[in-house]
Coordinates of C-alpha atoms in Angstrom, one line a residue:
X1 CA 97.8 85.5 97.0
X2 CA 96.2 87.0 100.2
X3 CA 97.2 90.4 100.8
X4 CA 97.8 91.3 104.6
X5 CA 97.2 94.3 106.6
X6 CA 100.9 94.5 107.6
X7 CA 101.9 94.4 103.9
X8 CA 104.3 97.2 102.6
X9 CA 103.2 99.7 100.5
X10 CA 105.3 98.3 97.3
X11 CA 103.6 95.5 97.8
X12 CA 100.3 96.8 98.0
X13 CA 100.7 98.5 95.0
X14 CA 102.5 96.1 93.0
X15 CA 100.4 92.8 93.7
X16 CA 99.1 90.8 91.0
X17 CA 99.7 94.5 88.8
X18 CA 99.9 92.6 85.6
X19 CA 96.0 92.0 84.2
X20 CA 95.0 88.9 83.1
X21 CA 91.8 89.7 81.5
X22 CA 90.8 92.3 79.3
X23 CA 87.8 92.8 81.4
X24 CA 89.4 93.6 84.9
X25 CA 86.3 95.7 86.8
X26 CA 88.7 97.9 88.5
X27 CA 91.9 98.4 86.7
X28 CA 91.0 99.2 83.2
X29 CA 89.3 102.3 83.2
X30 CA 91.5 103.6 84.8
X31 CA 94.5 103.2 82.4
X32 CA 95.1 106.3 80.1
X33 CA 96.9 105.9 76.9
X34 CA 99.9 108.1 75.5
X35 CA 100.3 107.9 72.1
X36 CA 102.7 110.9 70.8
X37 CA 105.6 109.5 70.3
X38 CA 106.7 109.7 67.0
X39 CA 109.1 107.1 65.1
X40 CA 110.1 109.8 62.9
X41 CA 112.7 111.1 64.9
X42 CA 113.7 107.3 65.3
X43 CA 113.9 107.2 61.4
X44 CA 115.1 110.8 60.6
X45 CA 114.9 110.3 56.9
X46 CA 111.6 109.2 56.2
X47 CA 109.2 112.4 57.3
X48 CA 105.4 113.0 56.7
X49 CA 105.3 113.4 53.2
X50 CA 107.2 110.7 51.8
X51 CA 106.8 107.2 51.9
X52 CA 109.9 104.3 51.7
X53 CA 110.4 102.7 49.2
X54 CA 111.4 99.3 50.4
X55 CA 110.4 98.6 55.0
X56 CA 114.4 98.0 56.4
X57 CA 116.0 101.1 57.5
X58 CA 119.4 102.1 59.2
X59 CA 119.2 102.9 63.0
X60 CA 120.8 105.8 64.1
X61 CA 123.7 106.2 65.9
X62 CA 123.4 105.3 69.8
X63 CA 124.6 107.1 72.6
X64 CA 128.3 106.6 73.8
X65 CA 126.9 107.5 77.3
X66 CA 126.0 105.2 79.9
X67 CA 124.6 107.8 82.5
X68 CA 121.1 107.4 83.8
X69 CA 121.3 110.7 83.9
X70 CA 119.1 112.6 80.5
X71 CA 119.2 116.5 79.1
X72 CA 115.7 117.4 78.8
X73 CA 115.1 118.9 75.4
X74 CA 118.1 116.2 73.6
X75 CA 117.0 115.3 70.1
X76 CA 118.5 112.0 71.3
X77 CA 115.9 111.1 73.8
X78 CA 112.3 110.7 73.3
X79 CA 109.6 111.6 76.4
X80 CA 107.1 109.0 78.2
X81 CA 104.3 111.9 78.5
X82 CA 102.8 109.9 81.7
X83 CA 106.1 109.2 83.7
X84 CA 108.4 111.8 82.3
X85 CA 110.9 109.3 82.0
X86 CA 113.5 110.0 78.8
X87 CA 114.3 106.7 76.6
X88 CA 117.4 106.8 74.1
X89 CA 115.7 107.0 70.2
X90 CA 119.1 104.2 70.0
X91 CA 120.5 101.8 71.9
X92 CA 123.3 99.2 71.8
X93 CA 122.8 96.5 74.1
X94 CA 124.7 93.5 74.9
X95 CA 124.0 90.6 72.7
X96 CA 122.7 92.4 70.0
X97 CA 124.0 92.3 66.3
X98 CA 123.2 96.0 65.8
X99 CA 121.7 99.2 67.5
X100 CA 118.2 99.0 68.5
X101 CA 115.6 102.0 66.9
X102 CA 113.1 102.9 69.9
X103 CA 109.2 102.2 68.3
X104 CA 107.0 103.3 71.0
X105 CA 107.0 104.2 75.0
X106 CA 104.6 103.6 77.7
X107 CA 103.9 102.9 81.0
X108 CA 102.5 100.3 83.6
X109 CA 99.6 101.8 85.9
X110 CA 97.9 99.7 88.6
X111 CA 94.7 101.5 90.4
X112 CA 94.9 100.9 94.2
X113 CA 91.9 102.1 96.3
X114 CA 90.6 103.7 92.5
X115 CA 93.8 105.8 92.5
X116 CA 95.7 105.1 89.9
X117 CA 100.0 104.8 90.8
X118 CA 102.1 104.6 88.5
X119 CA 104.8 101.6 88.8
X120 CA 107.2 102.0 85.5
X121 CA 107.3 103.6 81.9
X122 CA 107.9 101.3 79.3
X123 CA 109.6 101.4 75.5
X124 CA 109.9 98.5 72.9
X125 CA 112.9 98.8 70.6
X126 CA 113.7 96.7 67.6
X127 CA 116.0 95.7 65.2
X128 CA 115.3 97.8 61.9
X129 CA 115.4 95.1 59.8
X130 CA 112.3 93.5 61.3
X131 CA 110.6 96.3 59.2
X132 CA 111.6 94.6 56.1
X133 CA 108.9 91.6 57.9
X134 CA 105.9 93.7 58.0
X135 CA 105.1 94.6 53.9
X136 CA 101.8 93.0 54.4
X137 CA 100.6 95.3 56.7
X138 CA 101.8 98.5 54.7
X139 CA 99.1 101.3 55.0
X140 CA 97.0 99.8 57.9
X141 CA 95.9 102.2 60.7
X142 CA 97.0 102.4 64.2
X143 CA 93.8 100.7 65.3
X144 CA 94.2 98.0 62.8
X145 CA 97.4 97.1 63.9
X146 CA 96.8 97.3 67.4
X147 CA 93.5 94.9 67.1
X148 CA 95.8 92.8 64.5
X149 CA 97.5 89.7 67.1
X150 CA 99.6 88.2 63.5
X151 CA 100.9 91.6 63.5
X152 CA 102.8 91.8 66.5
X153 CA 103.0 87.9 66.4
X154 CA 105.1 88.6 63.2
X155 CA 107.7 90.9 65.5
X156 CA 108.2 88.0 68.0
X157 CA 108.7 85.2 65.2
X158 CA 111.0 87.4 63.6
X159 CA 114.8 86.1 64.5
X160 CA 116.0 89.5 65.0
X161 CA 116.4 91.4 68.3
X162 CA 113.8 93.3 69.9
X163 CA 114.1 94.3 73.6
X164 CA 111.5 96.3 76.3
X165 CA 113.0 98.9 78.8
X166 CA 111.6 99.1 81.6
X167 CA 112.2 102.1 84.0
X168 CA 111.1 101.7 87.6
X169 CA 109.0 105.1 89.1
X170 CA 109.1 103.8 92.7
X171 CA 111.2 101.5 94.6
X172 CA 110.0 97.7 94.6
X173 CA 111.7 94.5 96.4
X174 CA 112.3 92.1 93.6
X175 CA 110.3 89.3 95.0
X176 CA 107.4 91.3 94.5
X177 CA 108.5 92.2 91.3
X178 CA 109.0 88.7 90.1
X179 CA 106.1 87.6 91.9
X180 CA 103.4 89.9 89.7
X181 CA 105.5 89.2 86.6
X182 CA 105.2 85.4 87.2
X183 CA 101.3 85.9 87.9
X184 CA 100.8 87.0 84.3
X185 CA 103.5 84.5 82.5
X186 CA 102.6 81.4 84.2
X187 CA 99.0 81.8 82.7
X188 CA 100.3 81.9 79.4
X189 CA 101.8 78.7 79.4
X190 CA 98.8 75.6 79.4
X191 CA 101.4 72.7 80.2
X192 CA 104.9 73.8 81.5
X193 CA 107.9 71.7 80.4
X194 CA 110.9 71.1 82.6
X195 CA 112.8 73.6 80.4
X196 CA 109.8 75.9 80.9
X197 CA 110.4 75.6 84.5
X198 CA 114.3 75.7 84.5
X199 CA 113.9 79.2 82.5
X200 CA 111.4 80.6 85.0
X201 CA 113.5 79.7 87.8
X202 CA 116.5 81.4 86.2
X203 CA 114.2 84.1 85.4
X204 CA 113.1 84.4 89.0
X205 CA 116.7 84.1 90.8
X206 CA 117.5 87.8 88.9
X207 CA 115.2 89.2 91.5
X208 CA 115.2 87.2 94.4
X209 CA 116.7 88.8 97.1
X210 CA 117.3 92.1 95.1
X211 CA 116.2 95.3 96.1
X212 CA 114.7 97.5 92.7
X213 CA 115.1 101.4 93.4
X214 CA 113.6 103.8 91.7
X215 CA 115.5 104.5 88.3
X216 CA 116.6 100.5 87.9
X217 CA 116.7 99.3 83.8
X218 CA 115.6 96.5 83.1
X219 CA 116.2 95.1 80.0
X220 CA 114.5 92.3 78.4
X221 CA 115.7 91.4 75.1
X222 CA 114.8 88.7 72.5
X223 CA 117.4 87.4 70.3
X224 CA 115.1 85.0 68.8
X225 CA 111.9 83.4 69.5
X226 CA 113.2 80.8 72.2
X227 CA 115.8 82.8 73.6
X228 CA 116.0 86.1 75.5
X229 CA 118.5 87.9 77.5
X230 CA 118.0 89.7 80.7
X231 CA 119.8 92.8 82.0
X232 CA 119.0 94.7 85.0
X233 CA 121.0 97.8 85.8
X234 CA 121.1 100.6 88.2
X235 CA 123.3 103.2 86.9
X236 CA 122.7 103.1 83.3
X237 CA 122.8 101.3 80.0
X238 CA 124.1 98.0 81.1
X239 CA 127.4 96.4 79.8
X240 CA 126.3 93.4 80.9
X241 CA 124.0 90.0 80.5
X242 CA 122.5 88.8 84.0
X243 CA 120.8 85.7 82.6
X244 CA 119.9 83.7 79.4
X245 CA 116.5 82.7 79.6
X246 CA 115.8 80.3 76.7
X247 CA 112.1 78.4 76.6
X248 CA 110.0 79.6 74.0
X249 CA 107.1 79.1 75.8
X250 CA 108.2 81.9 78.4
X251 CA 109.3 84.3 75.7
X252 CA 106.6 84.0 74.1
X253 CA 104.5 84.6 77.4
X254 CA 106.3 87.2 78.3
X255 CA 106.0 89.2 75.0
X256 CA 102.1 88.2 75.1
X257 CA 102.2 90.2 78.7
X258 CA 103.0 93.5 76.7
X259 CA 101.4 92.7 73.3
X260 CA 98.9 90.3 73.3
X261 CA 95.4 91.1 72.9
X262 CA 95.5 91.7 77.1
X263 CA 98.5 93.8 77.4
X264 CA 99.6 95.2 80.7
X265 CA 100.7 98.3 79.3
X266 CA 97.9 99.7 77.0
X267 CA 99.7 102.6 76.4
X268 CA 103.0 101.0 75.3
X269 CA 101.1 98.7 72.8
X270 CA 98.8 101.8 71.3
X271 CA 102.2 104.1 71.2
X272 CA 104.1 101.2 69.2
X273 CA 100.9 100.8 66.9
X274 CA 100.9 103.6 66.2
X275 CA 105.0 104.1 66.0
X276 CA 104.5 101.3 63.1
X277 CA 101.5 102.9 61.1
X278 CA 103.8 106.2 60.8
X279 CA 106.6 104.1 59.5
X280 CA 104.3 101.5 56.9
X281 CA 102.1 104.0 55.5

């Protein structure tokens, strides 16, 4: 899509943000990677020198609050290093069985005139059962699970909830939002079925119309592989389902967006890698 002079500035920096190729000539060397968060304090009992015996663990307690509001320094809360933004170690979200252990955190640069801006931190939680999936990767590196697709294929396939947070750093106008989402989704999918379309216009009347301030949730949250829920919020942990997208061609997409071998989000893919080394080795 053309970009014109008049164009806002959210617009300008959030056009066509999500990469399609690994290979962009602008955007990728720009992207920085922050990889400290540790799943340790997700999983409090397992600790550098020990190893589990058996891959499904208990998540720990969630917050009662539902304040977008964080106290810096909370062994509750883990850090995104780039954006500063604070993500719950637990969360229980509408739909799900069980709380959700945070794996990793990251965030979603796009360069604009070679200046990197920053659009939203990122941070994948998951079910801790889907652990008990993932014996065959025990004691693999970081780097070999991030290069490893059957890997992170194995989390999606997995019928057990995993769901990405996504924290807004600047205000955006939801069509603008959709609009960049849908450029990297619709991609993904070679033919589109008439449920493929009916989910991605369900998916796109969420933000139609919708104004996104700075601070908004978003919650995207897969029950299974053909079904995910979405919640968007702007005080808090939502309470809440705003739509039920279910086409496993665009969950699958979308999951592709964050952890396929392309990911919009380096960062957020490197940090979970290595949030699932610490916990398989």
């Amino acid at each position: 899509m053309a970009m014109s002079m008049c164009s806002t500035q959210a617009w300008n920096i959030l056009h066509h943000f999500p990469l399609k190729s690994p290979n962009h000539p602008v955007s990728l060397p720009f992207y920085k990677t922050h990889s400290d968060f540790s799943p340790l304090s997700t999983f409090p009992h397992l600790n550098n020198n020990s190893t589990p015996t058996h891959l499904s663990f208990k998540a720990s307690s969630s917050s009662s609050s539902s304040s977008s509001s964080f106290s810096f320094g909370s062994a509750e809360y883990t850090e995104e290093t780039a954006t500063k933004e604070k993500f719950q170690r637990s969360l229980s979200l509408p739909g799900c069985s069980t709380s959700l252990s945070l794996l990793g955190t990251g965030y979603r640069e796009k360069v604009f005139a070679i200046i990197g801006v920053k659009v939203y931190a990122a941070g994948l939680y998951v079910n801790p059962s889907i652990l008990s999936t993932l014996s065959t990767w025990k004691g693999q590196s970081a780097s070999e699970i991030q290069e490893n697709s059957a890997l992170f294929s194995s989390i999606f396939q997995a019928p057990l909830e995993k769901s990405l947070q996504i924290v807004l750093v600047r205000d955006i106008d939801g069509k603008t939002f959709w609009d960049a989402l849908d450029d990297a989704i619709s991609p993904r999918i070679k033919t589109a079925t008439p449920v493929d379309e009916s989910a991605l216009s369900t998916f796109r009347s969420i933000f139609q119309g919708r104004s996104l301030k700075k601070g908004t949730l978003i919650f995207l949250t897969w029950l299974n592989p053909s079904k995910m829920l979405v919640c968007v919020s702007s005080d808090g942990i939502p309470s809440s389902v705003d739509a039920t997208i279910e086409s496993e061609n665009v969950t699958s997409a979308l999951f592709d967006v964050f952890f396929g071998d392309a990911p919009v989000s380096p960062s957020l893919k490197n940090s979970a890698a290595n949030g699932l080394a610490t916990i398989l080795k």
